[in-house]
């Protein structure tokens, strides 16, 4: 299998989703990822039943995020364990963490200390709100960031409450950005020989996600987004953009010419909107006409008219329907991994193809501390306890 | 002085609109020299695509500047053999090529991966398609909303009785751009070691499925479709109280927490009758009761109580409210672009390197603005 990141060692102290999703991507591209976890509890995500679906005593989500990684149990508050982790860090390429500001300093694993230990290391950290300012100690939790950043005023229709996006988008984007920064610094290291510090906050990440519409806000006198009153799709895009009910399901219509739609759909009421500026200024009227008209026929009937005319449209699928589509099956997106106890878990693979190949690894999520012995051996870790046989647990 | 990590890299961007160009923007901000290869006369179609009719100058929308700042522009008609020759000379010197044409277009032009690695075997060739290169959807337009509709994503947002609801931003484009950057950079790291180039492929569809990996893994395991809550849906996987609630003065967000603790902190007798195990099965009932209770007092009142007890709650801001907060201002997320004599504000790169924010005031290029310089630097050499 192709391994772009062969021989790269990532020491991952992060928990939940943001950091671990970045480490997952790096693992899929060939890096060795060592999760450093607290003995007894481990990554809180193991037991935080954020979904009611449990696999092998742990949440389905933990398995999805942490496949293809190793687990090394260590209590960073105990000096013997801290020393072991420092020995690993001496030979690691990347350290990743998502503790709140100040925690790594208290543990004695702040950037300066780790850099002194290993000047070539890329030290990467994710915070919720940055490490300065009045919000720095607030919990970096996905929904709270969506709420704080204005994001919840972009989805849904005008009269509705602010609406969060129903996926942990802030965590995933912070993970994407930290992975980009880590890889960029690893590249630089091949030129300069030096490591680096990479920092991402969830707040900056979710602002970046809004960069197009925020730029609009900054420059148009501070006008707030106005969601459309009918079939809200995107606050800044004209009719017909949105999802519409049909006789038997739903149809998505993206940007398109209202007059052409009027003719294709045999909907003469649309033909009065001759000035394309009205497609934005009177979008609610237009969308209401479309909504009333599209329920008359089935999704398939509409698609049979619209698709040959190259109109941007699609049938709206839920997971069940999606799985039956050849277009989905051909992607080979599902991946079955096995835990060391032999439990098989179906999840998705890395979305990146390299040299024409998909990247797949059968390795499931590790048990807590599963790889301690293996890693001790790999890094020739000398247990200071052995030097003091009188000390006991 | 910090050295930007991608200093010295040359990227040729044949991409248009958002997915590919957002990847180019990130590479540019991290230090690469990014040259847009554009059609004469029209260029990237995004130049003429405006939101709210905002224009940076007479030829280019503000949207185009937002996505394409910090880049250069070189025009070439890829159907003209003379121009194609120039482009091939550029490719011979490039480190990375990106494109987001529909499958087959670059091959027809003679710029497919198989063609160009013959002249530059160390090249990283990165492409974004809508739905992959085979299968019944391969020629369907790779437009963001359509991908949201087809991947099940529209069933994650809004409440149970709402129609399927899209995200109000181009999530598929944005994610694909983000993934492409990761693939490109990882391939560059391999190239430094082995001297080998690479082909990196992403589709909007695979990016958006990956984006839903937690939900899909849960679905594969349970066989149960997504189930949005009837009120205050925040995330279909999560139990009560996770969501946004109206108060007497506005809205607040409440994330995961122990239901008993919540009941005590906000003084709700009705919520005290529920235990943690009820938070999935009685999700709608709990959320309704909580919603009614929170209407009785102001956002500030509830937030002080909840945050004082270490519970995960937050104000819901619009951009006016957000931009006035000190917590926003200390980030220094805004930067200024000079376009001729006018200045525009946009956001900067969200990644900090070596403790420094990355700013760039360079606006997007005029179509063909760097023609002569690129000829001189890279073609005539």
XYZ file of C-alpha atoms in Angstrom:
774
model
C 0.000 0.000 0.000
C 1.087 3.567 -0.659
C 2.426 5.296 2.446
C 3.176 8.950 1.844
C 4.088 9.499 5.490
C 6.117 6.344 6.070
C 8.428 6.570 9.121
C 6.702 9.677 10.472
C 5.901 9.265 14.174
C 3.014 11.235 15.692
C 2.621 11.410 19.460
C -1.015 12.300 19.992
C -2.120 13.576 23.390
C -5.407 14.908 22.098
C -8.912 13.695 22.916
C -12.440 13.792 21.515
C -12.590 14.696 17.820
C -10.604 17.739 16.680
C -7.042 16.497 17.277
C -7.817 12.790 16.865
C -9.450 13.386 13.455
C -6.224 15.040 12.267
C -4.165 12.131 13.594
C -6.495 9.691 11.822
C -5.827 11.353 8.494
C -2.071 11.287 9.097
C -2.295 7.607 10.089
C -4.183 6.810 6.895
C -1.453 8.441 4.858
C 1.113 6.152 6.508
C 2.252 7.763 9.767
C 2.612 5.832 13.019
C 0.181 7.414 15.486
C 0.680 6.777 19.174
C -2.211 7.885 21.358
C -0.967 8.744 24.810
C -3.849 7.991 27.150
C -4.504 8.194 30.853
C -4.466 4.756 32.492
C -7.908 3.588 33.657
C -10.000 6.023 31.605
C -8.087 6.874 28.436
C -9.420 9.270 25.814
C -12.706 10.500 27.308
C -14.301 9.712 23.956
C -14.027 5.982 24.759
C -16.753 6.275 27.346
C -18.503 9.479 26.565
C -21.588 7.960 25.092
C -22.220 10.719 22.657
C -24.273 8.287 20.643
C -26.376 5.448 21.965
C -24.641 3.014 19.645
C -21.996 1.021 21.471
C -19.404 -1.319 19.975
C -17.376 -3.508 22.338
C -18.260 -1.328 25.317
C -17.114 1.847 23.627
C -18.999 4.381 21.551
C -19.251 3.761 17.796
C -17.736 7.189 17.397
C -14.556 6.276 19.272
C -14.010 3.392 16.862
C -14.557 5.623 13.851
C -12.079 8.257 15.002
C -9.315 6.084 16.410
C -8.863 3.167 14.032
C -5.379 2.630 12.663
C -3.700 4.011 15.812
C -1.742 2.618 18.750
C -2.462 3.280 22.397
C 0.150 3.944 25.058
C -1.157 4.349 28.589
C 0.758 6.870 30.677
C -0.106 9.112 33.593
C 1.595 12.374 32.736
C 1.313 13.532 36.334
C 3.633 10.691 37.404
C 7.272 11.414 36.786
C 8.145 7.865 35.712
C 5.479 7.914 33.013
C 6.331 11.455 31.975
C 9.952 10.421 31.466
C 8.858 7.567 29.207
C 6.764 9.892 27.104
C 9.710 12.258 26.874
C 11.842 9.411 25.584
C 9.280 8.782 22.868
C 9.144 12.498 22.077
C 12.912 12.588 21.549
C 12.436 10.421 18.487
C 9.012 11.628 17.405
C 8.304 13.893 14.446
C 5.085 15.449 15.707
C 3.442 16.166 19.038
C -0.263 16.962 18.905
C -2.501 18.083 21.760
C -5.798 19.838 22.385
C -5.607 20.657 26.098
C -6.889 23.985 27.351
C -4.273 26.768 27.578
C -1.832 26.243 30.451
C -2.231 22.472 30.881
C 0.836 21.443 28.861
C 2.905 24.027 30.775
C 1.769 22.504 34.068
C 2.648 19.021 32.833
C 6.104 20.224 31.788
C 5.442 19.521 28.111
C 5.203 23.079 26.809
C 6.743 23.930 23.443
C 10.032 25.272 24.760
C 10.651 22.206 26.902
C 9.784 19.768 24.122
C 11.781 21.750 21.581
C 14.820 21.575 23.853
C 14.313 17.816 23.985
C 13.906 17.500 20.212
C 14.618 20.603 18.083
C 13.253 18.921 14.966
C 9.807 18.269 16.384
C 6.658 19.810 14.951
C 4.578 20.826 17.956
C 0.900 21.238 17.132
C -1.893 22.475 19.355
C -5.607 23.061 19.013
C -7.414 25.366 21.410
C -11.062 26.375 21.558
C -10.737 30.133 21.470
C -6.975 30.781 21.226
C -4.664 31.319 24.169
C -5.409 34.986 24.774
C -8.603 36.948 25.380
C -11.580 36.551 27.722
C -12.864 33.293 26.201
C -9.611 31.365 26.387
C -10.701 29.153 29.273
C -14.145 28.332 27.895
C -14.680 24.748 26.764
C -13.799 24.252 23.092
C -16.976 22.364 22.272
C -18.380 22.224 18.757
C -21.915 23.569 19.310
C -20.642 26.398 21.516
C -18.251 27.503 18.772
C -20.992 27.352 16.163
C -23.105 29.563 18.447
C -20.353 32.071 19.234
C -19.186 32.534 15.646
C -22.403 33.598 13.918
C -22.545 30.328 11.955
C -26.019 29.431 13.220
C -27.587 32.360 11.330
C -26.690 30.868 7.940
C -28.808 27.709 7.700
C -32.612 27.223 7.704
C -35.312 29.793 6.871
C -35.854 33.353 8.066
C -38.510 32.819 10.724
C -36.712 29.869 12.308
C -34.386 29.842 15.311
C -30.655 30.048 14.730
C -29.815 26.552 13.512
C -26.631 24.601 14.115
C -25.132 22.450 11.397
C -25.867 18.869 12.443
C -22.300 17.546 12.164
C -19.350 18.481 14.395
C -18.076 20.838 11.713
C -15.849 22.977 13.946
C -13.948 19.991 15.309
C -13.464 18.542 11.857
C -12.257 21.815 10.351
C -9.856 22.509 13.206
C -8.533 18.980 12.606
C -8.186 19.691 8.887
C -6.310 22.925 9.534
C -3.951 21.480 12.114
C -3.126 18.599 9.732
C -2.356 21.138 6.993
C -0.065 23.088 9.325
C 1.684 19.938 10.563
C 2.329 18.700 7.029
C 3.552 22.116 5.878
C 6.051 22.218 8.752
C 7.174 18.643 8.105
C 7.827 19.703 4.531
C 9.785 22.761 5.666
C 11.836 20.512 7.934
C 13.038 18.568 4.895
C 14.520 21.857 3.616
C 15.696 23.641 6.761
C 16.104 20.767 9.210
C 14.108 22.657 11.800
C 10.859 21.812 13.542
C 8.126 24.310 14.247
C 5.074 25.340 16.216
C 1.612 25.040 14.627
C -1.437 26.526 16.356
C -5.070 26.433 15.381
C -8.073 27.536 17.383
C -11.556 26.252 16.725
C -12.771 29.851 16.584
C -10.305 30.829 13.858
C -11.160 27.630 11.987
C -14.886 28.293 11.962
C -14.309 31.911 10.930
C -12.193 30.696 8.039
C -15.038 28.396 6.985
C -17.201 31.521 6.690
C -14.539 33.490 4.786
C -16.622 34.230 1.701
C -19.690 35.508 3.533
C -17.735 37.238 6.310
C -15.804 39.168 3.659
C -19.159 40.231 2.284
C -20.254 41.391 5.767
C -17.009 43.335 6.366
C -17.420 45.286 3.125
C -21.116 45.953 2.710
C -21.564 48.130 5.744
C -22.112 45.310 8.185
C -25.397 43.958 6.840
C -26.275 40.691 8.550
C -27.202 37.611 6.513
C -30.889 37.348 5.655
C -32.073 33.778 5.268
C -34.765 33.299 2.665
C -38.297 32.986 4.003
C -39.112 29.999 1.825
C -37.047 26.785 1.630
C -33.925 28.387 3.073
C -30.767 27.074 1.400
C -28.028 29.713 1.405
C -28.590 33.238 2.707
C -26.558 34.843 -0.086
C -27.789 32.909 -3.108
C -30.750 33.728 -5.365
C -33.715 31.519 -6.262
C -34.107 28.666 -7.018
C -31.305 27.452 -4.690
C -32.837 25.093 -2.140
C -34.497 21.768 -1.438
C -38.129 21.258 -2.526
C -40.752 18.639 -1.729
C -42.047 16.652 -4.706
C -44.963 14.251 -4.911
C -42.847 11.409 -3.498
C -39.684 12.897 -1.995
C -37.381 15.868 -2.305
C -35.456 17.574 -5.067
C -32.427 19.864 -4.723
C -32.156 22.748 -7.169
C -28.930 24.773 -7.208
C -28.263 27.966 -9.172
C -30.215 28.186 -12.427
C -32.007 30.436 -14.895
C -35.565 31.055 -13.686
C -36.915 31.654 -17.195
C -35.470 28.400 -18.504
C -36.870 26.612 -15.461
C -40.269 28.189 -16.130
C -40.301 26.711 -19.617
C -38.863 23.299 -18.727
C -41.179 22.803 -15.769
C -44.194 24.233 -17.616
C -44.622 26.803 -14.869
C -45.729 30.032 -16.634
C -45.873 31.987 -13.366
C -42.054 32.028 -13.380
C -41.875 33.728 -16.760
C -42.682 37.176 -15.384
C -39.295 37.351 -13.625
C -37.463 38.609 -16.692
C -34.906 40.702 -14.868
C -32.347 38.327 -13.339
C -31.763 40.776 -10.433
C -35.230 39.801 -9.238
C -34.110 36.210 -8.790
C -32.410 37.494 -5.640
C -34.606 40.462 -4.651
C -37.852 38.491 -5.073
C -36.481 35.045 -4.300
C -39.141 34.219 -1.706
C -41.966 34.716 -4.225
C -40.152 32.662 -6.831
C -39.355 29.893 -4.392
C -42.948 29.756 -3.225
C -44.148 29.364 -6.810
C -41.613 26.602 -7.344
C -42.538 24.888 -4.078
C -46.217 24.858 -5.042
C -45.431 23.568 -8.508
C -42.853 20.892 -7.739
C -45.152 18.907 -5.421
C -47.331 18.039 -8.423
C -44.984 15.424 -9.871
C -42.530 12.825 -8.617
C -38.819 13.464 -8.236
C -38.048 11.055 -11.091
C -40.428 12.865 -13.427
C -38.748 16.214 -12.727
C -35.250 14.786 -13.046
C -36.173 13.289 -16.410
C -36.936 16.814 -17.617
C -34.189 18.769 -15.858
C -31.132 16.528 -16.107
C -31.045 16.291 -19.932
C -31.205 20.107 -20.005
C -28.102 20.252 -17.764
C -29.962 21.987 -14.931
C -28.139 21.620 -11.609
C -30.489 19.330 -9.727
C -30.418 16.116 -7.704
C -32.619 13.699 -5.861
C -32.316 14.082 -2.087
C -31.108 10.827 -0.541
C -31.020 9.588 3.017
C -28.402 7.010 4.055
C -30.656 4.090 3.250
C -31.336 5.242 -0.293
C -27.724 6.298 -0.803
C -26.382 2.824 0.023
C -28.458 1.342 -2.811
C -27.036 3.668 -5.443
C -24.409 2.271 -7.825
C -22.687 5.651 -7.701
C -22.102 5.169 -3.977
C -21.096 1.531 -4.216
C -18.553 2.203 -6.959
C -16.650 4.547 -4.655
C -15.758 1.697 -2.307
C -16.009 4.089 0.595
C -16.762 1.488 3.260
C -13.921 -0.017 5.208
C -14.077 -2.944 7.626
C -11.562 -2.786 10.451
C -10.862 -5.362 13.156
C -10.008 -4.722 16.764
C -7.432 -6.964 18.432
C -10.315 -8.816 20.066
C -11.552 -9.725 16.606
C -14.564 -7.438 16.522
C -15.264 -6.117 13.028
C -16.394 -2.512 12.633
C -17.583 -1.014 9.359
C -16.556 2.603 8.902
C -15.430 4.903 6.083
C -11.955 5.040 4.571
C -9.676 8.021 3.945
C -11.195 10.100 1.092
C -7.821 10.777 -0.571
C -6.617 8.533 -3.402
C -2.875 8.336 -4.026
C -1.330 7.110 -7.278
C -4.699 5.708 -8.259
C -5.096 3.631 -5.103
C -7.474 3.963 -2.179
C -5.830 4.011 1.247
C -7.062 1.186 3.446
C -5.888 -0.293 6.713
C -7.697 -3.076 8.568
C -6.425 -1.963 11.952
C -9.229 -1.143 14.373
C -9.131 1.228 17.328
C -6.688 0.130 20.034
C -7.562 -1.083 23.494
C -6.363 1.270 26.188
C -2.630 0.682 26.650
C -2.596 -2.104 24.084
C 0.765 -1.095 22.650
C 2.771 -0.175 25.758
C 5.155 -3.125 25.517
C 5.619 -2.781 21.770
C 6.369 0.920 22.022
C 8.689 0.502 25.006
C 10.651 -1.878 22.855
C 10.613 0.316 19.750
C 11.929 3.318 21.671
C 14.243 1.361 24.014
C 12.431 2.848 26.934
C 14.199 2.369 30.196
C 11.734 2.183 33.028
C 13.192 4.231 35.849
C 11.264 1.971 38.243
C 13.635 -0.837 37.346
C 16.518 1.230 38.614
C 14.776 1.531 41.969
C 13.417 -1.937 42.650
C 12.411 -0.945 46.175
C 9.718 1.410 44.876
C 6.460 -0.329 44.390
C 3.103 0.732 43.001
C 12.017 36.121 10.918
C 9.869 33.043 10.419
C 10.254 31.241 7.102
C 6.860 30.392 5.661
C 6.819 26.607 5.412
C 6.090 26.296 1.693
C 8.548 28.938 0.520
C 10.082 28.057 -2.836
C 7.255 25.817 -4.062
C 5.596 26.535 -7.402
C 1.911 25.651 -7.781
C -0.048 25.888 -11.052
C -3.762 26.208 -10.490
C -6.044 25.196 -13.355
C -8.992 25.138 -10.918
C -12.017 27.419 -10.854
C -14.708 28.465 -8.372
C -14.111 27.336 -4.789
C -12.916 23.761 -4.219
C -9.541 23.833 -5.992
C -8.912 27.572 -5.533
C -9.473 27.338 -1.762
C -6.658 24.768 -1.709
C -4.500 27.139 -3.758
C -5.209 29.948 -1.303
C -4.064 27.866 1.660
C -0.861 26.835 -0.143
C -0.223 30.490 -1.055
C -0.733 31.686 2.511
C 1.665 29.001 3.735
C 4.324 30.381 1.390
C 3.965 28.774 -2.053
C 3.969 30.781 -5.289
C 0.568 30.040 -6.815
C -0.081 30.845 -10.469
C -3.590 30.622 -11.831
C -3.601 29.378 -15.423
C -6.661 31.030 -16.954
C -8.483 31.216 -20.259
C -7.808 34.457 -22.152
C -10.615 37.040 -22.037
C -12.765 35.338 -19.377
C -10.473 33.534 -16.919
C -11.751 31.778 -13.806
C -15.557 31.994 -14.056
C -15.582 33.096 -10.416
C -14.276 36.519 -11.505
C -17.806 37.346 -12.652
C -19.602 35.597 -9.824
C -20.583 38.094 -7.149
C -22.471 37.841 -3.914
C -24.742 40.769 -3.050
C -23.406 42.454 -6.158
C -20.138 43.386 -4.441
C -17.281 44.140 -6.840
C -13.643 44.860 -6.044
C -13.136 46.518 -9.425
C -14.994 46.587 -12.697
C -13.766 43.167 -13.808
C -13.646 41.169 -10.628
C -16.083 40.310 -7.877
C -15.157 40.680 -4.236
C -15.824 36.933 -3.973
C -13.066 36.271 -6.518
C -10.647 38.380 -4.484
C -11.611 36.565 -1.310
C -10.691 33.178 -2.761
C -7.817 34.183 -5.029
C -5.837 36.796 -3.119
C -2.128 36.164 -2.837
C -1.941 34.466 -6.267
C -0.621 35.353 -9.754
C -2.360 34.994 -13.110
C -1.123 33.670 -16.459
C -3.463 33.315 -19.427
C -3.281 30.491 -21.933
C -5.674 28.999 -24.438
C -5.099 25.300 -23.898
C -6.550 24.507 -27.337
C -3.865 26.621 -29.021
C -0.657 24.579 -29.584
C 1.562 27.647 -29.044
C 0.007 28.412 -25.686
C 0.025 24.758 -24.716
C 3.768 24.673 -25.321
C 4.240 27.546 -22.871
C 2.090 25.807 -20.292
C 4.105 22.616 -20.686
C 7.257 24.627 -20.004
C 5.684 25.911 -16.825
C 4.618 22.417 -15.814
C 8.189 21.221 -16.298
C 9.224 23.635 -13.545
C 6.238 23.258 -11.237
C 6.029 21.308 -7.994
C 2.242 21.022 -7.938
C -0.616 21.179 -10.441
C -4.257 21.373 -9.325
C -7.404 21.165 -11.438
C -11.109 20.571 -10.944
C -12.321 19.945 -14.498
C -14.848 17.216 -15.160
C -13.254 13.789 -15.830
C -11.543 13.561 -19.224
C -11.075 17.276 -19.959
C -7.406 17.547 -18.979
C -6.631 14.300 -20.835
C -8.252 15.698 -23.993
C -6.088 18.805 -23.715
C -2.950 16.688 -23.445
C -2.422 17.650 -19.816
C -3.546 14.416 -18.164
C -1.390 12.947 -15.411
C 0.085 10.384 -17.820
C 1.163 13.155 -20.193
C 2.710 15.558 -17.755
C 4.721 13.151 -15.590
C 6.675 12.363 -18.753
C 8.003 15.912 -18.720
C 8.134 16.258 -14.928
C 8.267 12.957 -13.027
C 8.547 14.797 -9.686
C 5.256 16.616 -10.144
C 2.424 16.374 -7.614
C -0.728 16.290 -9.747
C -3.836 16.950 -7.679
C -7.381 16.825 -8.962
C -10.896 17.273 -7.645
C -13.896 15.661 -9.306
C -17.548 15.706 -8.281
C -18.250 12.014 -7.918
C -15.051 10.171 -8.859
C -14.028 9.052 -12.329
C -16.300 6.076 -12.863
C -19.852 5.125 -12.105
C -23.178 6.551 -13.229
C -22.660 9.992 -11.683
C -19.237 10.804 -13.106
C -20.531 13.421 -15.543
C -23.014 15.027 -13.161
C -22.195 18.640 -12.252
C -20.070 18.757 -9.103
C -22.086 21.466 -7.419
C -22.076 21.784 -3.643
C -25.828 21.682 -2.901
C -26.275 18.613 -5.094
C -23.584 16.802 -3.153
C -25.204 17.757 0.147
C -28.492 16.376 -1.176
C -27.025 13.113 -2.429
C -24.803 12.181 0.527
C -27.498 12.213 3.197
C -26.075 15.367 4.769
C -29.378 17.220 4.394
C -30.874 14.948 7.064
C -28.473 16.119 9.778
C -29.679 19.708 10.181
C -33.018 21.219 11.169
C -35.730 19.480 13.153
C -37.409 16.124 12.585
C -40.488 17.546 10.893
C -38.551 19.900 8.616
C -37.791 18.954 5.037
C -34.183 17.894 4.473
C -32.098 20.995 5.071
C -28.782 22.035 3.540
C -25.901 23.684 5.368
C -25.905 27.385 4.497
C -22.300 27.220 3.246
C -20.423 25.265 0.569
C -19.228 22.470 2.789
C -18.386 19.960 0.036
C -16.174 22.417 -1.857
C -14.484 23.576 1.303
C -13.793 20.071 2.628
C -12.489 18.830 -0.730
C -10.102 21.786 -0.892
C -8.934 21.040 2.634
C -8.359 17.365 1.871
C -6.543 18.175 -1.332
C -4.048 20.334 0.568
C -3.341 17.452 2.938
C -2.772 15.021 0.087
C -0.505 17.457 -1.763
C 1.631 18.206 1.287
C 1.982 14.538 2.251
C 3.043 13.766 -1.329
C 5.626 16.565 -1.200
C 7.048 15.036 1.972
C 7.398 11.667 0.216
C 8.977 13.363 -2.792
C 11.684 14.893 -0.608
C 12.610 11.380 0.482
C 12.133 9.336 -2.672
C 12.196 11.839 -5.540
C 8.833 10.517 -6.708
C 5.894 12.624 -7.811
C 2.315 11.619 -7.111
C -1.253 11.616 -8.312
C -3.670 12.872 -5.644
C -7.399 12.491 -6.301
C -10.334 13.759 -4.293
C -14.010 13.842 -5.128
C -16.564 16.118 -3.522
C -18.607 13.019 -2.785
C -15.857 11.165 -0.924
C -14.977 14.354 0.966
C -18.520 14.807 2.141
C -18.898 11.142 3.119
C -15.672 11.436 5.093
C -17.084 14.549 6.737
C -19.975 12.391 8.019
C -17.729 9.534 9.167
C -19.064 9.469 12.719
C -22.672 9.387 11.551
C -22.019 6.820 8.836
C -20.104 4.486 11.157
C -23.002 4.678 13.591
C -25.433 3.977 10.740
C -23.439 0.969 9.444
C -23.482 -0.450 12.948
C -27.104 0.227 13.896
C -28.887 0.272 10.530
C -30.986 3.130 11.856
C -31.327 6.253 9.754
C -30.569 9.736 11.038
C -33.063 10.897 13.597
C -33.201 14.660 14.146
C -34.952 15.784 17.317
C -38.337 17.448 16.969
C -37.186 20.588 18.748
C -33.791 22.266 19.039
C -31.940 19.678 16.963
C -28.201 20.153 17.349
C -26.756 16.879 16.091
C -28.853 13.803 15.274
C -26.491 11.516 17.204
C -26.782 13.380 20.457
C -29.290 13.171 23.277
C -30.945 15.980 25.242
C -30.246 18.779 25.978
C -27.844 19.360 23.029
C -29.187 22.265 20.952
C -30.075 25.949 20.712
C -32.908 27.382 22.814
C -34.842 30.608 22.844
C -34.790 32.673 26.042
C -36.706 35.774 27.086
C -34.090 37.946 25.338
C -32.497 35.848 22.586
C -30.926 32.431 22.183
C -28.391 30.253 23.985
C -26.584 27.043 23.050
C -26.471 24.132 25.478
C -24.145 21.208 24.768
C -23.883 17.798 26.453
C -24.246 17.673 30.235
C -25.797 15.644 33.030
C -29.528 16.180 32.986
C -29.900 16.070 36.770
C -27.204 18.679 37.247
C -28.852 20.842 34.629
C -32.247 20.539 36.329
C -30.776 21.623 39.652
C -28.752 24.500 38.260
C -31.644 26.071 36.362
C -34.205 25.202 39.038
C -36.519 23.050 36.935
C -38.631 20.634 38.963
C -40.017 19.076 35.793
C -36.573 18.126 34.489
C -35.617 16.527 37.784
C -37.812 13.530 37.005
C -35.485 12.449 34.165
C -32.319 10.437 34.501
C -29.309 10.354 32.198
C -30.605 7.185 30.518
C -33.711 9.108 29.383
C -31.732 11.609 27.352
C -31.992 9.603 24.123
C -35.371 7.905 24.478
C -37.159 10.941 25.912
C -35.101 13.473 24.009
C -37.989 15.473 22.539
C -39.928 15.589 25.791
C -36.914 16.834 27.735
C -36.042 19.406 25.098
C -39.616 20.748 25.032
C -39.737 21.155 28.797
C -36.309 22.769 28.830
C -37.322 25.119 26.025
C -40.386 26.288 27.937
C -38.385 26.803 31.100
C -35.660 28.849 29.423
C -38.210 31.252 27.938
C -38.860 32.598 31.411
C -35.588 34.511 31.866
C -32.876 36.284 29.898
C -29.899 34.742 28.113
C -27.487 36.475 30.487
C -29.307 35.073 33.492
C -29.066 31.490 32.235
C -25.517 31.773 30.922
C -24.204 33.127 34.210
C -25.806 30.229 36.055
C -24.701 27.536 33.644
C -21.166 28.764 33.082
C -20.687 29.399 36.797
C -21.313 25.702 37.369
C -18.912 24.715 34.596
C -21.722 23.558 32.310
C -21.202 23.795 28.560
C -23.334 26.706 27.434
C -22.709 29.699 25.194
C -24.320 32.838 23.865
C -25.593 32.745 20.284
C -24.030 35.653 18.424
C -24.703 37.205 15.085
C -21.687 38.806 13.366
C -22.424 42.248 14.827
C -22.346 40.874 18.313
C -19.348 38.672 17.615
C -17.155 41.346 16.023
C -17.680 43.624 19.022
C -16.343 41.034 21.449
C -12.839 41.401 22.776
C -12.457 37.626 22.328
C -12.942 38.101 18.577
C -10.798 41.210 18.314
C -7.737 39.700 20.026
C -7.617 37.039 17.312
C -6.839 39.695 14.662
C -8.608 37.541 12.131
C -9.183 40.427 9.720
C -6.721 41.759 7.166
C -6.835 44.389 4.451
C -6.385 43.968 0.694
C -5.522 46.909 -1.545
C -7.241 46.721 -4.924
C -6.094 49.737 -6.932
C -7.062 52.632 -4.653
C -9.704 50.843 -2.674
C -9.152 48.713 0.376
C -11.191 45.672 1.346
C -11.283 43.645 4.523
C -11.155 39.866 4.472
C -10.019 37.062 6.784
C -6.474 35.752 7.124
C -5.147 32.178 7.137
C -6.424 30.408 10.300
C -3.132 28.577 10.949
C -0.384 30.169 13.038
C 3.206 29.094 12.427
C 5.996 29.518 15.004
C 3.693 31.651 17.125
C 2.971 34.111 14.291
C -0.238 34.921 12.458
C 0.094 34.824 8.674
C -1.034 37.972 6.874
C -0.885 38.806 3.189
C -2.156 42.038 1.695
C -1.689 40.906 -1.906
C -5.006 41.136 -3.783
C -6.185 38.686 -6.429
C -4.478 39.155 -9.802
C -5.991 40.845 -12.826
C -6.458 38.344 -15.627
C -2.988 37.755 -17.108
C -1.415 40.307 -14.793
C 1.810 38.362 -14.387
C 2.221 37.209 -17.991
C 5.502 38.965 -18.688
C 7.080 38.270 -15.351
C 6.219 34.575 -15.574
C 7.546 34.436 -19.152
C 10.781 35.981 -17.960
C 11.199 34.015 -14.707
C 10.001 30.605 -15.723
C 9.618 30.166 -19.465
C 12.501 31.985 -21.133
C 15.005 30.773 -18.574
